Coordinates of C-alpha atoms in Angstrom, one line a residue:
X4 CA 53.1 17.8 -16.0
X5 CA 53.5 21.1 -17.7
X6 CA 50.0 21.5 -17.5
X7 CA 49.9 20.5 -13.7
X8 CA 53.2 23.0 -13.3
X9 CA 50.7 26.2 -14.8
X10 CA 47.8 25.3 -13.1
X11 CA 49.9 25.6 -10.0
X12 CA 51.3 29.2 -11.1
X13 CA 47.6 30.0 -12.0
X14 CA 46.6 30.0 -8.5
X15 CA 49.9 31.9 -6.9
X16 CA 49.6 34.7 -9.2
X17 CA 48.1 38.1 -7.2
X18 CA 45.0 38.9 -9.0
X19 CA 44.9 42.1 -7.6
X20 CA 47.6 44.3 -9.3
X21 CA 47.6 48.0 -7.9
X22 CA 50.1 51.0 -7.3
X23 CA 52.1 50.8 -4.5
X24 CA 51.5 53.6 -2.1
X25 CA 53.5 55.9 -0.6
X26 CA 53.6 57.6 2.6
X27 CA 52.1 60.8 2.2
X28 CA 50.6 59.8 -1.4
X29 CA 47.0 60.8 -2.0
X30 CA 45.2 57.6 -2.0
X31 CA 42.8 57.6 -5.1
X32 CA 40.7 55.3 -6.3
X33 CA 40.6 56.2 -10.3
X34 CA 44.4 55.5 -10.0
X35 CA 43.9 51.7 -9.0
X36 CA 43.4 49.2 -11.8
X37 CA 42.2 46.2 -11.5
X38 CA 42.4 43.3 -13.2
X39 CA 40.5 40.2 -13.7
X40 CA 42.2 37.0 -12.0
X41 CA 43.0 34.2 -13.9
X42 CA 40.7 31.5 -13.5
X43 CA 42.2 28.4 -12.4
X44 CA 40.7 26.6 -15.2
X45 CA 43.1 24.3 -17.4
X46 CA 41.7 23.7 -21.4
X47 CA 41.9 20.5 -22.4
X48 CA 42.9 19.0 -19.2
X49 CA 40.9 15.9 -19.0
X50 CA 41.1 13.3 -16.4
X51 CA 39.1 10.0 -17.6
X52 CA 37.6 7.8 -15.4
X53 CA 38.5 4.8 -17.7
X54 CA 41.5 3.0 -16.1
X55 CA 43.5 1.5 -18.1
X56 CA 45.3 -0.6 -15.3
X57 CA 45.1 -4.6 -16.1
X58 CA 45.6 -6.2 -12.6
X59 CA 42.4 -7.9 -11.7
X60 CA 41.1 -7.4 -15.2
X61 CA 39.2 -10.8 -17.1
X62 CA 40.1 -11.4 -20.2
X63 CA 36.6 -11.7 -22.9
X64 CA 38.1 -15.4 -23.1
X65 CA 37.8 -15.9 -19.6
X66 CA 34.0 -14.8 -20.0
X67 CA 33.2 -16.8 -22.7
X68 CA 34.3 -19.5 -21.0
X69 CA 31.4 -19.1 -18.8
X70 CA 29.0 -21.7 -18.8
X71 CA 25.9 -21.0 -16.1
X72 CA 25.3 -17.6 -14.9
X73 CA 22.6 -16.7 -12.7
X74 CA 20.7 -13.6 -12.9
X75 CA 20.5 -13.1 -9.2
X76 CA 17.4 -11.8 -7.2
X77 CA 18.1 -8.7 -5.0
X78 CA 16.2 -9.3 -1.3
X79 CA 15.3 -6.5 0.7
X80 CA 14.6 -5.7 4.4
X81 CA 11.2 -4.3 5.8
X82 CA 12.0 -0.8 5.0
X83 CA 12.8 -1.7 1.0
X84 CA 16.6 -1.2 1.4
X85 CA 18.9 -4.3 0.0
X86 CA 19.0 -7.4 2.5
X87 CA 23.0 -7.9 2.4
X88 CA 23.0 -10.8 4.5
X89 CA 20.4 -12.6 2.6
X90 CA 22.0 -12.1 -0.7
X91 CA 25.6 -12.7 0.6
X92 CA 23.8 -16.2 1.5
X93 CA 22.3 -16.5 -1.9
X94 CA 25.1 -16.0 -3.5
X95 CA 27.4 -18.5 -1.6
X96 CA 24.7 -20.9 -2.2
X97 CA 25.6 -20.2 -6.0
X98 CA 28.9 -20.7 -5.3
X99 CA 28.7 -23.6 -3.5
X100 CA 26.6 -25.5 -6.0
X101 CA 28.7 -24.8 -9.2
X102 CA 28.0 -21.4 -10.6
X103 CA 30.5 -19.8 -12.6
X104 CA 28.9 -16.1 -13.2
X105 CA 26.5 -13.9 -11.8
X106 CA 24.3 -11.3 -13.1
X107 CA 24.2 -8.1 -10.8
X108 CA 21.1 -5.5 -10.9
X109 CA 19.5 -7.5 -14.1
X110 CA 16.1 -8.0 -14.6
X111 CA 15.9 -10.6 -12.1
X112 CA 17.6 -8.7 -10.0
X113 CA 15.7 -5.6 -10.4
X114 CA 18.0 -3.5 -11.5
X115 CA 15.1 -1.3 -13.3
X116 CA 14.1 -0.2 -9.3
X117 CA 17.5 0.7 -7.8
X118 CA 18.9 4.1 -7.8
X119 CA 22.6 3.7 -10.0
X120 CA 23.8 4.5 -5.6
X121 CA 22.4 1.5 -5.2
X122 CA 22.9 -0.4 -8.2
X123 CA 26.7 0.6 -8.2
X124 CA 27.0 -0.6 -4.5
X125 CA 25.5 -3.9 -4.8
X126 CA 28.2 -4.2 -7.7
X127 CA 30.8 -3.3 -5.5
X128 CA 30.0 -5.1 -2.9
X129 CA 29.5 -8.4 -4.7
X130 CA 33.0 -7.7 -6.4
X131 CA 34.4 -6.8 -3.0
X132 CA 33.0 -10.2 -1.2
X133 CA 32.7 -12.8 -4.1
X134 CA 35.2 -11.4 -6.8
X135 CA 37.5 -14.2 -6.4
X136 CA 35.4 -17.2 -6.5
X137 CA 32.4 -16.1 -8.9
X138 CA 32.5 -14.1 -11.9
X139 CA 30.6 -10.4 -11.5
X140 CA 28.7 -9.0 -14.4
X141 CA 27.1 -6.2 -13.5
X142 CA 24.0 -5.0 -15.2
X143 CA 25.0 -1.2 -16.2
X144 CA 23.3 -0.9 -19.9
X145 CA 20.3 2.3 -20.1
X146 CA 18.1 3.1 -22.6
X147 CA 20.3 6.9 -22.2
X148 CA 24.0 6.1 -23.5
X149 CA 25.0 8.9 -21.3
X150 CA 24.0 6.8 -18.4
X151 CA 25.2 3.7 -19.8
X152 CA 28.7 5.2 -20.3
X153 CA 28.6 6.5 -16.8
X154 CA 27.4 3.0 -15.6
X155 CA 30.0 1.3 -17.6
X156 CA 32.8 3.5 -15.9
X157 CA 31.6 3.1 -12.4
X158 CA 31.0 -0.7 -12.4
X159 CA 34.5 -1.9 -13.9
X160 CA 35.9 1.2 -11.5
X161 CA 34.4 -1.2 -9.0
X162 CA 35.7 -3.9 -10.5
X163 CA 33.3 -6.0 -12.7
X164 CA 34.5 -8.5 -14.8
X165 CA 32.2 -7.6 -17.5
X166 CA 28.9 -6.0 -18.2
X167 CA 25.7 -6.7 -19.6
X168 CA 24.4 -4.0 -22.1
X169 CA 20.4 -3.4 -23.4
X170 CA 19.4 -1.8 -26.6
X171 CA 17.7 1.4 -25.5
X172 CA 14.1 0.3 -25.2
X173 CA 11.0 2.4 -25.2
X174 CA 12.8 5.5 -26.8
X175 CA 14.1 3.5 -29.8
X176 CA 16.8 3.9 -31.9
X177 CA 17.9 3.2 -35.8
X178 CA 20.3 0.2 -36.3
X179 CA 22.9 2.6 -36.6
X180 CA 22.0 4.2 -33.7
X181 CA 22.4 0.8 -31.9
X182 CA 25.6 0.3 -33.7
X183 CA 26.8 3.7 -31.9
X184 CA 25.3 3.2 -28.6
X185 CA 27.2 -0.2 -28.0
X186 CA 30.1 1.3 -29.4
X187 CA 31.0 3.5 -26.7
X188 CA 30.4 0.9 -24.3
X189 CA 32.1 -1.9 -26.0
X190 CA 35.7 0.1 -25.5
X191 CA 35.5 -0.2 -21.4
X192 CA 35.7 -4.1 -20.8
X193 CA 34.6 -7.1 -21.8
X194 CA 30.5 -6.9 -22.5
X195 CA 27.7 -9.2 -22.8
X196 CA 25.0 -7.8 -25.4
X197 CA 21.5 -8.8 -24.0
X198 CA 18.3 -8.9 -26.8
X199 CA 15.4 -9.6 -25.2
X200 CA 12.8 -8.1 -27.8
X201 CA 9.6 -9.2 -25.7
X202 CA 10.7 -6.1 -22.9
X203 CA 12.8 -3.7 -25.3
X204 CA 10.4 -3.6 -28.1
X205 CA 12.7 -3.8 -30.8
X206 CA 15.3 -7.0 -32.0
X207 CA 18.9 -6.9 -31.9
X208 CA 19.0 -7.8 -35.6
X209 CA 22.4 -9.9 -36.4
X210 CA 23.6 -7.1 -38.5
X211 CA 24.2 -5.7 -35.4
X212 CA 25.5 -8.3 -33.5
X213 CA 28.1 -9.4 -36.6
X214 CA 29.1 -5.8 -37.0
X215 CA 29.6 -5.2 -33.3
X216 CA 31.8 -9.0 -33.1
X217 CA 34.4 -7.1 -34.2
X218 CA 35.5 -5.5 -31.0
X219 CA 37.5 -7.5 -29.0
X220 CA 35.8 -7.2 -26.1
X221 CA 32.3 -8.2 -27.5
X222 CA 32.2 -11.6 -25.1
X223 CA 28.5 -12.5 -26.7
X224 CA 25.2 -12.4 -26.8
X225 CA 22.3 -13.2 -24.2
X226 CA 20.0 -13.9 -26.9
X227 CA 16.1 -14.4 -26.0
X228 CA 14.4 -14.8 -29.5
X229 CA 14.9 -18.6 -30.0
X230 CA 17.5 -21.6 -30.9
X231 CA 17.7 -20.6 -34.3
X232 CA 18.9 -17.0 -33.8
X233 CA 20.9 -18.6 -31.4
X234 CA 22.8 -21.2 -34.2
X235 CA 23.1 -18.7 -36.4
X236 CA 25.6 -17.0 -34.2
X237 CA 27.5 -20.1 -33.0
X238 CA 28.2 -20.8 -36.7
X239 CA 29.6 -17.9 -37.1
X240 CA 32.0 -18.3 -33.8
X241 CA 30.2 -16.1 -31.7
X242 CA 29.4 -16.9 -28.4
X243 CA 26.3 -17.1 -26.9
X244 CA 24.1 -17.6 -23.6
X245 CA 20.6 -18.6 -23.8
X246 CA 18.8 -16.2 -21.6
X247 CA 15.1 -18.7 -22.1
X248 CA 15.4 -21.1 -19.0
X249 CA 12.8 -23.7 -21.2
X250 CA 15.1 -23.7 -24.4
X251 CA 18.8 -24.0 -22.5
X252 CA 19.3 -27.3 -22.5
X253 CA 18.8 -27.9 -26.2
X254 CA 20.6 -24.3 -27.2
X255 CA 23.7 -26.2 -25.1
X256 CA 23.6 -29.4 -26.6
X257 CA 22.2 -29.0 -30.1
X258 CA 22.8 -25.5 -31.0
X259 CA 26.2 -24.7 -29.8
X260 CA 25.6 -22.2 -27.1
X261 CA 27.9 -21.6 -24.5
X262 CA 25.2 -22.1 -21.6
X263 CA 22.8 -20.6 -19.9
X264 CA 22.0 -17.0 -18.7
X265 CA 19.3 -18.1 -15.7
X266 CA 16.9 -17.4 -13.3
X267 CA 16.0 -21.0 -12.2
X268 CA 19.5 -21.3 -11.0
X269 CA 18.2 -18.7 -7.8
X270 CA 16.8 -21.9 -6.8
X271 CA 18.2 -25.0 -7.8
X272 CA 22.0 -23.8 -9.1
X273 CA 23.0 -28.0 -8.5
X274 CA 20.5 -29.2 -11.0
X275 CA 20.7 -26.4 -13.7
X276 CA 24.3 -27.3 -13.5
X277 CA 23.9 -30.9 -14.5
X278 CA 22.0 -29.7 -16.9
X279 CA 24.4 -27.5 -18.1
X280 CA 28.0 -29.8 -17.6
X281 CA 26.7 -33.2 -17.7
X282 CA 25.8 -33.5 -21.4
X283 CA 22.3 -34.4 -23.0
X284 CA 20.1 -34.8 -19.9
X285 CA 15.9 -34.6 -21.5
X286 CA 14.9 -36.8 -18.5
X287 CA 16.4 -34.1 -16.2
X288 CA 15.0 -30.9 -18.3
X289 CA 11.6 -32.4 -18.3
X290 CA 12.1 -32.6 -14.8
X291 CA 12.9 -28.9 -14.3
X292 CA 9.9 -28.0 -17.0
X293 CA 7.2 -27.4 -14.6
X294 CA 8.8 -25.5 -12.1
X295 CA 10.0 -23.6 -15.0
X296 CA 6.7 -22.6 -16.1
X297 CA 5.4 -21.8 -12.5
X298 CA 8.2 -19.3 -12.6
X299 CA 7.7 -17.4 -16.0
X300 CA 3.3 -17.8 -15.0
X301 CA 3.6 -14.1 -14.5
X302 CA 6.3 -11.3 -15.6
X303 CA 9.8 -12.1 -14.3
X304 CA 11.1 -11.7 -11.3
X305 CA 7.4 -11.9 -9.7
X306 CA 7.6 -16.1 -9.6
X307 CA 11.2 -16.2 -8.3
X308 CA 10.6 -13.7 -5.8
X309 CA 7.8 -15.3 -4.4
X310 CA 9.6 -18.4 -4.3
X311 CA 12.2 -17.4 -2.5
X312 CA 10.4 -16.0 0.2
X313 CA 8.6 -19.3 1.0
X314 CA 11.9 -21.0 1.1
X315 CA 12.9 -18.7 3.5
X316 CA 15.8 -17.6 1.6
X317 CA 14.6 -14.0 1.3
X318 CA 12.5 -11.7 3.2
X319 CA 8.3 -11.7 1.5
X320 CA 9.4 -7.7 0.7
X321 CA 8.4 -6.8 -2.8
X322 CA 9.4 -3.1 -4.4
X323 CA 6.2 -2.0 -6.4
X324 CA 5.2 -2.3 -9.0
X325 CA 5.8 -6.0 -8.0
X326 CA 3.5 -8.4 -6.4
X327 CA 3.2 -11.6 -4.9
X328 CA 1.4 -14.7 -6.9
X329 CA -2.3 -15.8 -5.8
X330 CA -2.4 -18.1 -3.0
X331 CA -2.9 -20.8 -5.9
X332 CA 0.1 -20.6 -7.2
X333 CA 1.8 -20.6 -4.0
X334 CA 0.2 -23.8 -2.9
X335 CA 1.2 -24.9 -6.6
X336 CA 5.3 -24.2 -5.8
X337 CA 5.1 -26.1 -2.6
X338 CA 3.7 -29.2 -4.5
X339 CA 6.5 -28.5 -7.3
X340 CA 9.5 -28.4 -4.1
X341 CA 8.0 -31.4 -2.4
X342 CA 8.1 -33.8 -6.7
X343 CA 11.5 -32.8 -7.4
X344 CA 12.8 -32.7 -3.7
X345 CA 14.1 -30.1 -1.2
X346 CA 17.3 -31.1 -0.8
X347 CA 18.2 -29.7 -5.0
X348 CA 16.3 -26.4 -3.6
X349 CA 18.3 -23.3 -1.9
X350 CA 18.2 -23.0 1.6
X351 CA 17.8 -25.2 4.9
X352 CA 14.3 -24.0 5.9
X353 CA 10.6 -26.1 4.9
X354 CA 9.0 -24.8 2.2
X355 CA 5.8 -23.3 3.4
X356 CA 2.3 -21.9 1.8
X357 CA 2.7 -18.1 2.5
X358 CA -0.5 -15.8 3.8
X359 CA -1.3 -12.7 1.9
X360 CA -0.4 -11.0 5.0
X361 CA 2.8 -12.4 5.0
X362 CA 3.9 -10.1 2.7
X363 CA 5.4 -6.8 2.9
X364 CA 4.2 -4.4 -0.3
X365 CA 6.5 -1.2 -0.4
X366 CA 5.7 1.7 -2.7
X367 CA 8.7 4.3 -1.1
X368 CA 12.8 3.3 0.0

């Protein structure tokens, strides 16, 4: 307050100090002396835009309690700006089927094309509609620890429940850089450390992850490189997520993971919950096998999205660099709705073969 009380004085001081004429006085200028104002600048007065307030805050327990989250797909409208009333649908269809978590502006969700406007917003607005029946982990890591700081801030501002972090990828970083990148994220809320070496370029060794585990608000680990990275974390009481749709089932039940991190939930949430809940269930994950590799044929999210779009769930509007699948493929996911039935599938609409010229390519938004 003292400082508040002197910046007020700063700005009612005269900055202008000069004689006081009299009548009569000769008015000259080499008499008046002038002096520089004070600026109303206060050193060291800082206002964070951490908040430190604890209503609607989630505890890391609550997080790791977490079973199946889905990394969910972003739709978009003609023009390439965010279809809110398609993914307010998705998500409820999420909700409705089970699903405890959602992954906001991920890969999946192509977080990697949104402006942090837009990325920020779709948080926000998935807090502000959902927050109460679906866990919100927004997607705010960056290869730039300024902007995953600045990320960080805004999204738990907004009111994420936790956030899902990256090692900086392409302009890599020493271990120790790691180590100090995740630190001053770690600080801010509960966090999710994702390692997906195949897009990064570079493992999240667990050095890293051990060293890291001591933060209280490391929740876990989305961990892509395989089962046995995955147990050697659970035996050492840290939590993890499988983030491989194909190994999930056997991470859960034979390697002590804490679920599933996934993008075939977009489309069947019921059965990926069975398969997450129900206990050892092979007849049910050889079920889901198939469709699971139709959807990782090509680079994620290029399967999902077209997917969705002949479900009707979403608009056939792809952001660039992102395409649809050959017609082949597309006859192939109709086949794949029709074995395991439409009724596990999202939506109320037939599944339909789309044209080439059903879909909408868009380059600017």
């Amino acid at each position: 307050m003292d400082a508040l009380r002197s910046y007020g004085v700063c700005l009612r001081e005269p900055a202008l100090r000069s004689p006081r004429l009299r009548r009569g006085d000769a008015y000259k200028r080499r008499n008046v002396q002038w002096r520089f104002p004070r600026a109303a600048v206060l050193p060291n007065f800082h206002l964070p835009m951490r908040s430190y307030e604890v209503k609607n805050r989630t505890s890391t327990e609550d997080i790791k309690a977490l079973r199946l989250i889905t990394a969910i797909k972003t739709p978009y409208l003609p023009d390439g700006r965010f279809d809110l009333e398609a993914y307010d649908d998705l998500i409820n269809m999420q909700i409705v089927q089970g699903v405890e978590g959602v992954i906001v502006g991920g890969t999946t969700g192509e977080g990697q094309l949104m402006s942090w406007d837009e990325h920020i917003m779709l948080i926000g607005h998935t807090v502000n509609c959902f927050g109460g029946s679906i866990k919100v982990i927004g997607n705010t890591g960056s290869n730039s620890t300024r902007e995953a700081i600045h990320a960080s801030e805004q999204g738990f501002a907004v009111g994420m429940h936790a956030a899902l972090h990256i090692n900086p990828y392409y302009g890599k970083t020493s271990l120790e850089g790691l180590i100090s990148h995740f630190d001053c994220v770690l600080s801010m809320g509960p966090t999710i450390i994702y390692n997906v070496p195949t897009r990064t370029g570079q493992d999240i060794p667990p050095c890293v992850i051990h060293t890291l585990a001591k933060s209280p608000n490391l929740a876990g680990v989305k961990e892509c490189v395989g089962n046995d990275r995955v147990k050697q974390y659970t035996d050492n009481g840290i939590a993890v997520w499988s983030g491989n749709d194909d190994e999930c089932h056997d991470a859960r039940w034979n390697y002590g993971a804490m679920g599933v991190i996934s993008v075939t939930s977009n489309l069947v949430p019921g059965l990926m919950r069975e398969l997450m809940f129900g206990g050892k269930y092979p007849s049910l994950n050889s079920k889901l096998m198939p469709l699971i590799e139709w959807l990782f044929h090509e680079p994620n999210p290029i399967g999902l999205n077209t997917a969705l779009a002949q479900l009707g769930v979403a608009r056939p509007v792809f952001r660039l660099p992102y395409v649809p699948l050959p017609r082949a493929k597309r006859v192939e996911f109709v086949n794949l709705v029709k074995e395991i039935g439409r009724e596990y599938f999202v939506g109320n609409k037939e599944v339909e073969v789309l044209n080439d010229d059903d879909f909408i390519l868009i380059g600017r938004y």
